[in-house]
């Protein structure tokens, strides 16, 4: 990406500076029809806000149902005595975020004017709230004063910023500002009496006048400290770090984190150490050394056609193992089957690393890392969990929603790109296979696919083979969303001019180099808007897992909480919360995509 | 730099591939052979489910997960309710541990497939025992644990009382949830009574209740157990909701369901239910179950059932104290009923779910 950003040199013209009153006059009351429209829609908006406030603050609302069930909504039945794992996971992500912010040196700056606008809008919002909400006169006065103070503060800030000329004075760095904002949110947990709700041994505890439980505010404070602490520490030593390597390392960690955090930290596999020492470690070593040796040989520049033939023979052998498994001809560890296929794929791409000894050694090192990680993960996935659960899966609620969405996106993106390349390739077999796959998946509703993977597939599996519910869900989603992603990417591929291909051929690039360096970067850049649309779609469609009995956040709010004896029929509160959460996540994704588009200059060139 | 970033991209793609394959085959990798393992034994292929469950060490029990008082998640994420407790009872009998249950939450559409595919061992999902399900769908049904029936609920202010009948509904707006047999039952009942009704259906019963509260519906109808729960929790102060007619307009016997043609497994499930009923009749409860054997205050049948002299449990493939575990860990029928159904206002006395000596239908064959 760095090459692309450097293209953008010139700054965009500064926006014309206008005071709030000028802005209002020019945008809302510029002429008579505009004024009429402003008034009509102003009344309409106020009416709607009043309705929503009346709904939220009505005495009929039982928000304690949501507060008491917050843990259920977030993590379903994750055992209380193991909950530290959830926080550990979040902590790891915080550390990674802090590291990334420092390493990529978030140099973004927020203009003070923008901040003053936010402050003023918040104040205005509070004033509107105070005017419309059905609350007592004294608290109304309090809210009005708070709103007025905010508006005055925002105006003061704006006046001060207007008089500053240099950029350092009328902007502040984004990162510390966000940290401060998050810090205020965390601090509010300690100060503001949000209420303390708990459910212990079938008893409901609701104390409205207190701040939230220690088990909520303490972990969140630790999370904030981790984020800020990592950022500050890394910033201190940043100068002495090899930045390029650190970036590569971080990208790897981010890609691995969903898998490791889920299968190792959250699921806590109960490793059978005897088996690991006797079988797993020797197997991994065998593949690393023997496989690595083979790959080292195959990457020899002088090898020629024999290398290709060997790779194809390996591929046929790798695929044959699966056919044999289906008919039960000979036993073989699943892990070995997977490793053979990986070896065959690595062998196929070995010629790309046919260079001096150093490059080939790097290639073999990459292979060793791949085998280590994949063997470790396969072992972890297949070990039983130590969690003692009463629910169907170890994840539920919002964590299930996130788990399915993140894994699906991570896995379906490469698959989708491959499918798109296959569909546009000139090889008839690849084209027919990919087109057939895409069309048949797109012709089937997602619900059908989920049903198939959770209910029908177990009937076809060979004896002794089981597919875990979560694996079934993620597999089904991945296959489904890959087909749609493929079409989005294909749209991008078609926007790449014929001349680009020809130019790449003319300078003697191989097909993979042409695809990787010339075609795909341009195609993916164009595909950003539909790809992000698809990502948001995937995130929201995760609620369909309820169809096959998993408890995602929507199902808990819609079906589980209203079915509890204590909160019978209390549904709207939870649904409102869930829609707010969905909105925040989807809106953040959309905002991020806008920034990404800006960064790669989409729509400008 | 280019070489390295290429390597990273490559690794990412290969890695994604591994995970897809690993997820697809999250299976036998660690047991050496693909075909010799017998983790899943479908009942149709011989051998009883009993051994499979005992070998596995957990009972896979299908529940609804969103049925008020029958199976719901409490705020801590525990599966609670009448059906959930019967899952625990079967686990206590088969495995000696009431907590060795893996609850599988199922929708109405997938519940029978889940039994057939071997996903679950027993279904406790307030499933009505009907002829077609017993024969055509290929299920077998255990003893009824709860006698339910469709009833109607109206407001006393509208002139309804406990003695109202379907004939009083002429011209009323009746609401129920869509796509269930309740819709058909009320239509049939209205036709039989020769009245015209205005039937409206909604996606779920929470919306039905809201419309009833606001007056958009004159009368709501569904299973009596659900109506009582709604009345207990959602009836506003100063308003009187009444449930009628006394004799429900449909029969909904609910009980355990399992795959057909597995007699041994059926016996285990059935006798677990019977044991809770007999224990209730003999005054054995979770408090005194462990002290029954050798205690002269209890008769020979009670002693046998709790694992004393001449017990019959070992012949069924269970341990001698299997039913003692059930009663001491989960409770007898009355305890299970009171714990889950009393809080929503469903009382046993006077209903079909009273013991047979009290005029109800809850009856168990003798344990001898």
mmCIF file of C-alpha atoms in Angstrom, chain A residues 86-100 223 226-227 230 253-254 257-258 261 402 406:
data_model
loop_
_atom_site.group_PDB
_atom_site.id
_atom_site.type_symbol
_atom_site.label_atom_id
_atom_site.label_comp_id
_atom_site.label_asym_id
_atom_site.label_seq_id
_atom_site.Cartn_x
_atom_site.Cartn_y
_atom_site.Cartn_z
ATOM 1 C CA UNK A 86 -12.357 -13.768 27.532
ATOM 2 C CA UNK A 87 -10.566 -10.835 29.104
ATOM 3 C CA UNK A 88 -7.193 -12.312 28.196
ATOM 4 C CA UNK A 89 -8.337 -12.514 24.581
ATOM 5 C CA UNK A 90 -9.479 -8.919 24.637
ATOM 6 C CA UNK A 91 -6.213 -7.929 26.335
ATOM 7 C CA UNK A 92 -4.171 -9.592 23.579
ATOM 8 C CA UNK A 93 -6.123 -7.642 20.981
ATOM 9 C CA UNK A 94 -5.545 -4.429 22.944
ATOM 10 C CA UNK A 95 -1.792 -5.070 23.067
ATOM 11 C CA UNK A 96 -1.791 -5.776 19.329
ATOM 12 C CA UNK A 97 -3.729 -2.583 18.667
ATOM 13 C CA UNK A 98 -1.341 -0.544 20.806
ATOM 14 C CA UNK A 99 1.661 -2.075 19.058
ATOM 15 C CA UNK A 100 0.216 -1.472 15.601
ATOM 16 C CA UNK A 223 -7.864 -3.130 28.912
ATOM 17 C CA UNK A 226 -2.892 -2.225 28.283
ATOM 18 C CA UNK A 227 -3.792 -0.296 25.151
ATOM 19 C CA UNK A 230 1.700 -0.731 24.996
ATOM 20 C CA UNK A 253 0.128 -11.853 14.401
ATOM 21 C CA UNK A 254 -3.078 -10.116 13.373
ATOM 22 C CA UNK A 257 -4.805 -14.001 16.308
ATOM 23 C CA UNK A 258 -8.411 -15.023 15.523
ATOM 24 C CA UNK A 261 -7.209 -16.779 20.479
ATOM 25 C CA UNK A 402 -17.851 -11.774 15.805
ATOM 26 C CA UNK A 406 -14.205 -12.576 11.309
#
